[in-house]
PDB file of C-alpha atoms in Angstrom:
ATOM      1  CA  MET A 413       3.923  24.881  12.633  1.00 36.00           C
ATOM      2  CA  THR A 414       3.153  25.016  16.312  1.00 37.00           C
ATOM      3  CA  ALA A 415       4.539  27.593  18.694  1.00 32.00           C
ATOM      4  CA  GLU A 416       6.442  24.775  20.299  1.00 39.00           C
ATOM      5  CA  SER A 417       9.910  24.139  18.930  1.00 42.00           C
ATOM      6  CA  LEU A 418       9.919  21.482  16.222  1.00 47.00           C
ATOM      7  CA  PHE A 419      13.567  20.576  16.362  1.00 52.00           C
ATOM      8  CA  THR A 420      15.832  18.844  18.819  1.00 48.00           C
ATOM      9  CA  ALA A 421      18.525  21.110  20.198  1.00 45.00           C
ATOM     10  CA  PRO A 422      22.111  20.007  19.504  1.00 46.00           C
ATOM     11  CA  ILE A 423      23.999  18.418  22.364  1.00 41.00           C
ATOM     12  CA  SER A 424      26.413  20.790  24.081  1.00 41.00           C
ATOM     13  CA  LEU A 425      29.932  19.475  24.387  1.00 39.00           C
ATOM     14  CA  GLY A 426      30.536  21.654  27.427  1.00 41.00           C
ATOM     15  CA  GLY A 427      33.587  23.773  28.145  1.00 46.00           C
ATOM     16  CA  ASP A 428      34.155  26.890  26.074  1.00 70.00           C
ATOM     17  CA  ASP A 429      30.788  28.308  25.046  1.00 91.00           C
ATOM     18  CA  VAL A 430      32.202  29.740  21.801  1.00 94.00           C
ATOM     19  CA  MET A 431      31.035  27.672  18.824  1.00 96.00           C
ATOM     20  CA  VAL A 432      32.776  29.637  16.052  1.00 96.00           C
ATOM     21  CA  ARG A 433      35.904  31.723  16.485  1.00 96.00           C
ATOM     22  CA  ALA A 434      37.429  33.702  13.600  1.00 96.00           C
ATOM     23  CA  GLU A 435      40.817  35.260  14.269  1.00 95.00           C
ATOM     24  CA  GLY A 436      42.254  37.709  11.733  1.00 96.00           C
ATOM     25  CA  VAL A 437      40.722  35.878   8.783  1.00 96.00           C
ATOM     26  CA  VAL A 438      41.985  37.010   5.386  1.00 97.00           C
ATOM     27  CA  LYS A 439      40.847  35.730   2.008  1.00 97.00           C
ATOM     28  CA  LYS A 440      42.374  36.772  -1.304  1.00 96.00           C
ATOM     29  CA  PHE A 441      41.502  35.806  -4.845  1.00 95.00           C
ATOM     30  CA  GLY A 442      44.662  36.781  -6.674  1.00 94.00           C
ATOM     31  CA  HIS A 443      45.238  40.448  -5.889  1.00 94.00           C
ATOM     32  CA  ASN A 444      41.629  40.940  -4.810  1.00 96.00           C
ATOM     33  CA  VAL A 445      41.341  40.965  -1.011  1.00 96.00           C
ATOM     34  CA  VAL A 446      37.800  39.793  -0.199  1.00 97.00           C
ATOM     35  CA  LEU A 447      38.157  39.424   3.588  1.00 98.00           C
ATOM     36  CA  ARG A 448      40.386  41.703   5.632  1.00 96.00           C
ATOM     37  CA  ASP A 449      41.261  40.697   9.190  1.00 95.00           C
ATOM     38  CA  ILE A 450      37.840  39.343  10.208  1.00 97.00           C
ATOM     39  CA  SER A 451      37.629  38.508  13.909  1.00 96.00           C
ATOM     40  CA  LEU A 452      34.279  37.304  15.272  1.00 96.00           C
ATOM     41  CA  GLU A 453      32.901  34.918  17.870  1.00 96.00           C
ATOM     42  CA  VAL A 454      29.594  33.069  17.797  1.00 97.00           C
ATOM     43  CA  LYS A 455      28.490  31.411  21.011  1.00 96.00           C
ATOM     44  CA  ARG A 456      26.626  28.119  21.295  1.00 95.00           C
ATOM     45  CA  GLY A 457      22.945  28.564  20.609  1.00 95.00           C
ATOM     46  CA  GLU A 458      23.482  32.049  19.201  1.00 97.00           C
ATOM     47  CA  VAL A 459      22.054  33.311  15.917  1.00 97.00           C
ATOM     48  CA  MET A 460      24.301  35.756  14.090  1.00 98.00           C
ATOM     49  CA  CYS A 461      23.044  37.563  10.989  1.00 98.00           C
ATOM     50  CA  LEU A 462      25.472  39.038   8.490  1.00 98.00           C
ATOM     51  CA  ILE A 463      24.196  41.936   6.405  1.00 98.00           C
ATOM     52  CA  GLY A 464      25.815  44.234   3.875  1.00 97.00           C
ATOM     53  CA  PRO A 465      25.959  45.060   0.177  1.00 96.00           C
ATOM     54  CA  SER A 466      26.740  42.473  -2.483  1.00 93.00           C
ATOM     55  CA  GLY A 467      30.452  41.829  -2.723  1.00 93.00           C
ATOM     56  CA  SER A 468      31.137  42.692   0.908  1.00 96.00           C
ATOM     57  CA  GLY A 469      32.519  39.214   1.683  1.00 97.00           C
ATOM     58  CA  LYS A 470      29.609  37.749   3.647  1.00 97.00           C
ATOM     59  CA  SER A 471      29.184  34.583   1.580  1.00 96.00           C
ATOM     60  CA  THR A 472      32.920  34.089   1.271  1.00 97.00           C
ATOM     61  CA  PHE A 473      33.213  34.203   5.056  1.00 97.00           C
ATOM     62  CA  LEU A 474      30.572  31.473   5.385  1.00 96.00           C
ATOM     63  CA  ARG A 475      32.399  29.324   2.844  1.00 95.00           C
ATOM     64  CA  CYS A 476      35.625  29.753   4.803  1.00 96.00           C
ATOM     65  CA  ILE A 477      33.957  28.469   7.969  1.00 96.00           C
ATOM     66  CA  ASN A 478      33.485  25.011   6.476  1.00 92.00           C
ATOM     67  CA  HIS A 479      36.642  25.197   4.356  1.00 92.00           C
ATOM     68  CA  LEU A 480      34.920  25.448   1.005  1.00 93.00           C
ATOM     69  CA  GLU A 481      37.355  28.342   0.581  1.00 93.00           C
ATOM     70  CA  VAL A 482      40.973  28.113   1.721  1.00 92.00           C
ATOM     71  CA  LEU A 483      42.122  30.899   4.039  1.00 93.00           C
ATOM     72  CA  SER A 484      44.822  33.303   2.937  1.00 94.00           C
ATOM     73  CA  GLY A 485      45.541  34.279   6.535  1.00 93.00           C
ATOM     74  CA  GLY A 486      44.267  33.947  10.087  1.00 94.00           C
ATOM     75  CA  ARG A 487      42.446  30.959  11.517  1.00 93.00           C
ATOM     76  CA  LEU A 488      38.931  29.626  12.035  1.00 95.00           C
ATOM     77  CA  SER A 489      37.809  27.139  14.647  1.00 94.00           C
ATOM     78  CA  VAL A 490      34.502  25.434  15.335  1.00 95.00           C
ATOM     79  CA  GLU A 491      33.933  23.909  18.782  1.00 92.00           C
ATOM     80  CA  GLY A 492      37.574  24.595  19.568  1.00 91.00           C
ATOM     81  CA  ARG A 493      38.883  22.658  16.554  1.00 91.00           C
ATOM     82  CA  LEU A 494      40.744  24.322  13.705  1.00 93.00           C
ATOM     83  CA  ILE A 495      38.828  23.999  10.446  1.00 93.00           C
ATOM     84  CA  GLY A 496      40.763  22.810   7.413  1.00 90.00           C
ATOM     85  CA  TYR A 497      44.143  22.945   9.125  1.00 90.00           C
ATOM     86  CA  ARG A 498      46.211  21.268  11.772  1.00 89.00           C
ATOM     87  CA  GLU A 499      48.811  23.106  13.838  1.00 87.00           C
ATOM     88  CA  LYS A 500      52.317  21.866  14.506  1.00 87.00           C
ATOM     89  CA  ASN A 501      54.932  23.945  16.317  1.00 86.00           C
ATOM     90  CA  GLY A 502      52.899  27.082  15.711  1.00 82.00           C
ATOM     91  CA  VAL A 503      52.622  26.477  11.960  1.00 86.00           C
ATOM     92  CA  LEU A 504      49.326  25.673  10.204  1.00 85.00           C
ATOM     93  CA  PHE A 505      49.244  22.866   7.655  1.00 88.00           C
ATOM     94  CA  GLU A 506      46.227  22.364   5.405  1.00 89.00           C
ATOM     95  CA  MET A 507      44.389  19.088   5.940  1.00 90.00           C
ATOM     96  CA  LYS A 508      43.925  16.543   3.211  1.00 90.00           C
ATOM     97  CA  PRO A 509      40.591  16.922   1.379  1.00 88.00           C
ATOM     98  CA  ASN A 510      39.081  13.838   3.019  1.00 89.00           C
ATOM     99  CA  GLU A 511      40.001  15.131   6.490  1.00 89.00           C
ATOM    100  CA  ALA A 512      38.434  18.531   5.778  1.00 87.00           C
ATOM    101  CA  ALA A 513      35.337  16.809   4.393  1.00 87.00           C
ATOM    102  CA  ALA A 514      35.011  14.827   7.623  1.00 88.00           C
ATOM    103  CA  GLN A 515      34.928  18.085   9.587  1.00 87.00           C
ATOM    104  CA  ARG A 516      32.090  19.378   7.385  1.00 87.00           C
ATOM    105  CA  ARG A 517      29.816  16.604   8.611  1.00 88.00           C
ATOM    106  CA  ASP A 518      29.129  18.654  11.727  1.00 90.00           C
ATOM    107  CA  ILE A 519      28.478  21.871   9.794  1.00 95.00           C
ATOM    108  CA  GLY A 520      25.244  22.156   7.834  1.00 95.00           C
ATOM    109  CA  MET A 521      25.031  24.656   4.988  1.00 95.00           C
ATOM    110  CA  VAL A 522      22.034  25.899   3.032  1.00 96.00           C
ATOM    111  CA  PHE A 523      22.811  27.803  -0.144  1.00 93.00           C
ATOM    112  CA  GLN A 524      20.952  30.400  -2.206  1.00 90.00           C
ATOM    113  CA  ARG A 525      20.211  27.736  -4.793  1.00 89.00           C
ATOM    114  CA  PHE A 526      18.727  24.541  -3.481  1.00 88.00           C
ATOM    115  CA  ASN A 527      21.200  22.148  -5.149  1.00 90.00           C
ATOM    116  CA  LEU A 528      18.834  19.191  -4.823  1.00 96.00           C
ATOM    117  CA  PHE A 529      19.444  16.082  -6.891  1.00 96.00           C
ATOM    118  CA  PRO A 530      16.747  16.369  -9.599  1.00 96.00           C
ATOM    119  CA  HIS A 531      16.504  12.605 -10.122  1.00 97.00           C
ATOM    120  CA  MET A 532      15.804  11.946  -6.430  1.00 97.00           C
ATOM    121  CA  THR A 533      12.599  12.446  -4.455  1.00 98.00           C
ATOM    122  CA  ALA A 534      12.498  14.796  -1.489  1.00 98.00           C
ATOM    123  CA  LEU A 535      13.035  11.892   0.886  1.00 98.00           C
ATOM    124  CA  GLU A 536      15.863  10.429  -1.194  1.00 98.00           C
ATOM    125  CA  ASN A 537      17.610  13.809  -1.195  1.00 98.00           C
ATOM    126  CA  VAL A 538      17.400  13.953   2.603  1.00 98.00           C
ATOM    127  CA  ILE A 539      18.640  10.419   3.303  1.00 98.00           C
ATOM    128  CA  GLU A 540      21.473  10.268   0.760  1.00 97.00           C
ATOM    129  CA  ALA A 541      24.221  11.843   2.897  1.00 95.00           C
ATOM    130  CA  PRO A 542      23.419  10.017   6.167  1.00 95.00           C
ATOM    131  CA  ILE A 543      23.543   6.698   4.312  1.00 97.00           C
ATOM    132  CA  GLN A 544      26.603   7.400   2.159  1.00 94.00           C
ATOM    133  CA  VAL A 545      28.664   9.554   4.536  1.00 92.00           C
ATOM    134  CA  LYS A 546      27.609   8.470   8.023  1.00 92.00           C
ATOM    135  CA  LYS A 547      26.844   4.882   6.998  1.00 95.00           C
ATOM    136  CA  MET A 548      23.470   5.112   8.707  1.00 96.00           C
ATOM    137  CA  PRO A 549      21.245   2.066   8.119  1.00 97.00           C
ATOM    138  CA  LYS A 550      18.747   2.852   5.372  1.00 97.00           C
ATOM    139  CA  ALA A 551      15.693   2.111   7.486  1.00 97.00           C
ATOM    140  CA  GLN A 552      16.923   4.470  10.204  1.00 97.00           C
ATOM    141  CA  ALA A 553      17.737   7.173   7.633  1.00 97.00           C
ATOM    142  CA  ILE A 554      14.266   6.882   6.098  1.00 97.00           C
ATOM    143  CA  GLU A 555      12.590   7.133   9.492  1.00 97.00           C
ATOM    144  CA  ARG A 556      14.610  10.213  10.428  1.00 96.00           C
ATOM    145  CA  GLY A 557      14.197  11.740   6.964  1.00 97.00           C
ATOM    146  CA  LYS A 558      10.413  11.484   7.176  1.00 97.00           C
ATOM    147  CA  VAL A 559      10.430  13.116  10.604  1.00 96.00           C
ATOM    148  CA  LEU A 560      12.556  15.999   9.334  1.00 96.00           C
ATOM    149  CA  LEU A 561      10.449  16.551   6.222  1.00 97.00           C
ATOM    150  CA  ASP A 562       7.325  16.501   8.343  1.00 95.00           C
ATOM    151  CA  ARG A 563       8.867  19.068  10.665  1.00 92.00           C
ATOM    152  CA  VAL A 564       9.586  21.468   7.813  1.00 95.00           C
ATOM    153  CA  GLY A 565       5.975  21.118   6.673  1.00 94.00           C
ATOM    154  CA  LEU A 566       6.521  18.617   3.860  1.00 96.00           C
ATOM    155  CA  GLY A 567       5.054  15.479   5.342  1.00 95.00           C
ATOM    156  CA  ASP A 568       2.945  15.013   2.213  1.00 96.00           C
ATOM    157  CA  LYS A 569       5.865  15.466  -0.214  1.00 97.00           C
ATOM    158  CA  PHE A 570       8.121  12.494   0.583  1.00 97.00           C
ATOM    159  CA  ASP A 571       7.822  11.098  -2.946  1.00 97.00           C
ATOM    160  CA  SER A 572       7.823  14.395  -4.850  1.00 98.00           C
ATOM    161  CA  TYR A 573      10.687  15.272  -7.171  1.00 98.00           C
ATOM    162  CA  PRO A 574      12.254  18.768  -7.030  1.00 97.00           C
ATOM    163  CA  ALA A 575      10.669  19.736 -10.360  1.00 96.00           C
ATOM    164  CA  HIS A 576       7.246  19.256  -8.777  1.00 97.00           C
ATOM    165  CA  LEU A 577       8.016  21.413  -5.729  1.00 97.00           C
ATOM    166  CA  SER A 578       7.877  25.187  -5.390  1.00 96.00           C
ATOM    167  CA  GLY A 579      11.071  27.094  -4.651  1.00 95.00           C
ATOM    168  CA  GLY A 580      10.088  27.459  -1.009  1.00 96.00           C
ATOM    169  CA  GLN A 581       9.408  23.738  -0.732  1.00 97.00           C
ATOM    170  CA  GLN A 582      12.742  22.897  -2.361  1.00 97.00           C
ATOM    171  CA  GLN A 583      14.572  25.143   0.076  1.00 96.00           C
ATOM    172  CA  ARG A 584      12.802  23.462   2.999  1.00 97.00           C
ATOM    173  CA  VAL A 585      13.949  20.097   1.635  1.00 97.00           C
ATOM    174  CA  ALA A 586      17.484  21.526   1.530  1.00 97.00           C
ATOM    175  CA  ILE A 587      17.187  22.544   5.192  1.00 97.00           C
ATOM    176  CA  ALA A 588      15.923  19.075   6.136  1.00 97.00           C
ATOM    177  CA  ARG A 589      18.808  17.556   4.169  1.00 97.00           C
ATOM    178  CA  ALA A 590      21.342  19.632   6.121  1.00 96.00           C
ATOM    179  CA  LEU A 591      19.692  18.723   9.436  1.00 96.00           C
ATOM    180  CA  ALA A 592      19.778  15.027   8.550  1.00 96.00           C
ATOM    181  CA  MET A 593      23.523  15.056   9.229  1.00 95.00           C
ATOM    182  CA  GLU A 594      22.810  16.222  12.809  1.00 93.00           C
ATOM    183  CA  PRO A 595      25.068  19.280  12.601  1.00 95.00           C
ATOM    184  CA  SER A 596      26.113  21.341  15.592  1.00 94.00           C
ATOM    185  CA  LEU A 597      26.263  24.488  13.428  1.00 96.00           C
ATOM    186  CA  MET A 598      24.068  25.692  10.564  1.00 97.00           C
ATOM    187  CA  LEU A 599      25.194  28.188   7.923  1.00 97.00           C
ATOM    188  CA  PHE A 600      22.622  29.900   5.701  1.00 97.00           C
ATOM    189  CA  ASP A 601      23.801  31.809   2.628  1.00 96.00           C
ATOM    190  CA  GLU A 602      20.916  34.097   1.625  1.00 95.00           C
ATOM    191  CA  PRO A 603      18.481  31.152   1.711  1.00 95.00           C
ATOM    192  CA  THR A 604      15.493  33.214   0.514  1.00 95.00           C
ATOM    193  CA  SER A 605      17.127  35.342  -2.184  1.00 92.00           C
ATOM    194  CA  ALA A 606      16.170  32.986  -5.016  1.00 89.00           C
ATOM    195  CA  LEU A 607      12.532  32.703  -3.901  1.00 93.00           C
ATOM    196  CA  ASP A 608       9.428  34.503  -5.071  1.00 92.00           C
ATOM    197  CA  PRO A 609       8.386  37.002  -2.359  1.00 90.00           C
ATOM    198  CA  GLU A 610       5.280  35.024  -1.364  1.00 90.00           C
ATOM    199  CA  LEU A 611       7.416  31.945  -0.624  1.00 92.00           C
ATOM    200  CA  VAL A 612       9.965  33.647   1.639  1.00 95.00           C
ATOM    201  CA  GLY A 613       7.851  33.388   4.794  1.00 94.00           C
ATOM    202  CA  GLU A 614       7.575  29.600   4.787  1.00 94.00           C
ATOM    203  CA  VAL A 615      11.366  29.226   4.766  1.00 96.00           C
ATOM    204  CA  LEU A 616      11.906  31.890   7.417  1.00 96.00           C
ATOM    205  CA  ASP A 617       9.326  30.175   9.647  1.00 95.00           C
ATOM    206  CA  VAL A 618      11.380  26.966   9.563  1.00 96.00           C
ATOM    207  CA  MET A 619      14.533  28.914  10.372  1.00 96.00           C
ATOM    208  CA  LYS A 620      12.808  30.625  13.300  1.00 95.00           C
ATOM    209  CA  GLU A 621      11.801  27.260  14.743  1.00 94.00           C
ATOM    210  CA  LEU A 622      15.355  26.015  14.300  1.00 95.00           C
ATOM    211  CA  ALA A 623      16.681  29.047  16.173  1.00 95.00           C
ATOM    212  CA  LYS A 624      14.197  28.439  19.005  1.00 94.00           C
ATOM    213  CA  SER A 625      15.532  24.904  19.365  1.00 94.00           C
ATOM    214  CA  GLY A 626      18.952  26.272  20.318  1.00 94.00           C
ATOM    215  CA  MET A 627      20.780  25.561  17.071  1.00 96.00           C
ATOM    216  CA  THR A 628      23.808  27.782  16.501  1.00 97.00           C
ATOM    217  CA  MET A 629      23.240  29.638  13.221  1.00 98.00           C
ATOM    218  CA  ILE A 630      25.108  32.115  11.048  1.00 98.00           C
ATOM    219  CA  VAL A 631      22.802  33.641   8.455  1.00 98.00           C
ATOM    220  CA  VAL A 632      23.699  35.862   5.517  1.00 97.00           C
ATOM    221  CA  THR A 633      20.451  37.653   4.783  1.00 96.00           C
ATOM    222  CA  HIS A 634      18.703  40.698   3.358  1.00 94.00           C
ATOM    223  CA  GLU A 635      15.620  39.965   5.478  1.00 95.00           C
ATOM    224  CA  MET A 636      15.915  42.708   8.071  1.00 95.00           C
ATOM    225  CA  GLY A 637      12.696  41.722   9.835  1.00 95.00           C
ATOM    226  CA  PHE A 638      14.086  38.221  10.396  1.00 96.00           C
ATOM    227  CA  ALA A 639      17.376  39.654  11.657  1.00 96.00           C
ATOM    228  CA  ARG A 640      15.558  41.980  14.050  1.00 96.00           C
ATOM    229  CA  GLU A 641      13.313  39.224  15.415  1.00 95.00           C
ATOM    230  CA  VAL A 642      15.610  36.205  15.547  1.00 96.00           C
ATOM    231  CA  ALA A 643      19.263  37.234  15.658  1.00 97.00           C
ATOM    232  CA  ASP A 644      21.241  37.683  18.849  1.00 97.00           C
ATOM    233  CA  THR A 645      23.978  39.587  17.021  1.00 97.00           C
ATOM    234  CA  LEU A 646      23.892  41.628  13.833  1.00 98.00           C
ATOM    235  CA  VAL A 647      27.079  42.175  11.837  1.00 98.00           C
ATOM    236  CA  PHE A 648      27.327  44.736   9.050  1.00 98.00           C
ATOM    237  CA  MET A 649      30.110  44.035   6.558  1.00 98.00           C
ATOM    238  CA  ASP A 650      31.394  46.154   3.718  1.00 97.00           C
ATOM    239  CA  ALA A 651      34.442  45.813   1.466  1.00 96.00           C
ATOM    240  CA  GLY A 652      35.638  42.744   3.357  1.00 97.00           C
ATOM    241  CA  VAL A 653      35.652  44.236   6.840  1.00 97.00           C
ATOM    242  CA  VAL A 654      33.315  44.205   9.823  1.00 97.00           C
ATOM    243  CA  VAL A 655      32.056  47.786   9.998  1.00 97.00           C
ATOM    244  CA  GLU A 656      29.608  47.469  12.872  1.00 97.00           C
ATOM    245  CA  THR A 657      28.283  44.782  15.162  1.00 97.00           C
ATOM    246  CA  GLY A 658      25.763  44.738  17.975  1.00 97.00           C
ATOM    247  CA  GLU A 659      22.295  43.844  19.177  1.00 97.00           C
ATOM    248  CA  PRO A 660      20.057  43.810  16.066  1.00 97.00           C
ATOM    249  CA  LYS A 661      17.367  46.212  17.213  1.00 96.00           C
ATOM    250  CA  ALA A 662      19.985  48.722  18.340  1.00 96.00           C
ATOM    251  CA  VAL A 663      22.013  48.522  15.127  1.00 97.00           C
ATOM    252  CA  LEU A 664      18.938  48.768  12.908  1.00 97.00           C
ATOM    253  CA  ALA A 665      17.352  51.613  14.867  1.00 96.00           C
ATOM    254  CA  ASN A 666      20.473  53.585  15.690  1.00 96.00           C
ATOM    255  CA  PRO A 667      23.509  52.622  13.565  1.00 96.00           C
ATOM    256  CA  GLN A 668      26.726  54.252  14.716  1.00 96.00           C
ATOM    257  CA  HIS A 669      28.777  54.154  11.519  1.00 96.00           C
ATOM    258  CA  ASN A 670      28.019  56.357   8.511  1.00 97.00           C
ATOM    259  CA  ARG A 671      28.446  53.430   6.117  1.00 97.00           C
ATOM    260  CA  THR A 672      25.913  51.395   8.102  1.00 97.00           C
ATOM    261  CA  LYS A 673      23.506  54.334   8.085  1.00 97.00           C
ATOM    262  CA  ALA A 674      23.812  54.722   4.315  1.00 96.00           C
ATOM    263  CA  PHE A 675      23.199  51.010   3.710  1.00 97.00           C
ATOM    264  CA  LEU A 676      20.216  50.746   6.040  1.00 96.00           C
ATOM    265  CA  SER A 677      18.623  53.878   4.572  1.00 95.00           C
ATOM    266  CA  LYS A 678      18.304  51.972   1.304  1.00 93.00           C
ATOM    267  CA  VAL A 679      17.019  48.646   2.629  1.00 91.00           C
ATOM    268  CA  LEU A 680      14.698  49.581   5.511  1.00 86.00           C
TER     269      LEU A 680
END
C-alpha cells in the first residue's frame, strides 16, 4: 500500500450533504425492542464508528440501513431517498423485495463472515454481482475486478479459491466484491472480529485507504485504535439506544456518560 489513496472517491450528487439520516428508528423482534428511537446523521465522506457491548443493536442498525431488517418504527434515508419504503400522503408503504434490492446496489456491506462463494475464485467472486445485477459486460467486469483485487493487495490471488486464502485475504476479497458495485456508502459489520489477531491489520489498512478516498463509511468495530485514527464521529450504543456521540479522541479520552466510562474501562 502506498500513502497515496488507492481508491476512487464516489461521485457527489450535490445538494444535501447528509448521506444517511436515521429518524426515530425502532426495531423490535417480537416483544424484544432492539433499537429504541435511534436518530443519527452521517455526512458524505464521513466515517462513523459504532461501538458498544454485544447485543446493543449496532449490527441490527446496519442491517436496517440497507433494509435487510424491516423497521418497526421511524425512517431511514440514504442520499435523501427512503430505504425500503415509499411515502404516500404521509404514510410509509414497504417496497416490493425487488425494489428494495435495487436500492441495495448503491450500498456495499461487509460482514463478520466473508460469505464468499467457495466454488468461485477470488476474481469470480468479485465480478459475479456486476455481471448478474448491473449487467456489466464480462470483459469490463474482469478488468475492474482485477484492479480492485490489486488495490486490496491481492493482485497475485485472482485465481485462488477461498479455501486457499487466509481469513484476512478472504475479507479483503469481500471488500473488493462490495466495491465492485461502485457503492456510494459502505457498511462494515465487525469486519475483523472473525480474524486471527495477526491478520487484522491488513484489513484495517484497506479500510483506512478507503476512508482516505472519501468513501462514506459506517463501521461497527471493537478496534478502538482504528476508531480513534480514522473515524470522524464515534457513537457508543447500549441496550438499543445511542448513549454518547462525539469526536473519537474526545469520547475515548474523556467519556461523559457513566455507561460509556464503564465500557471503555474494559476495552482500552
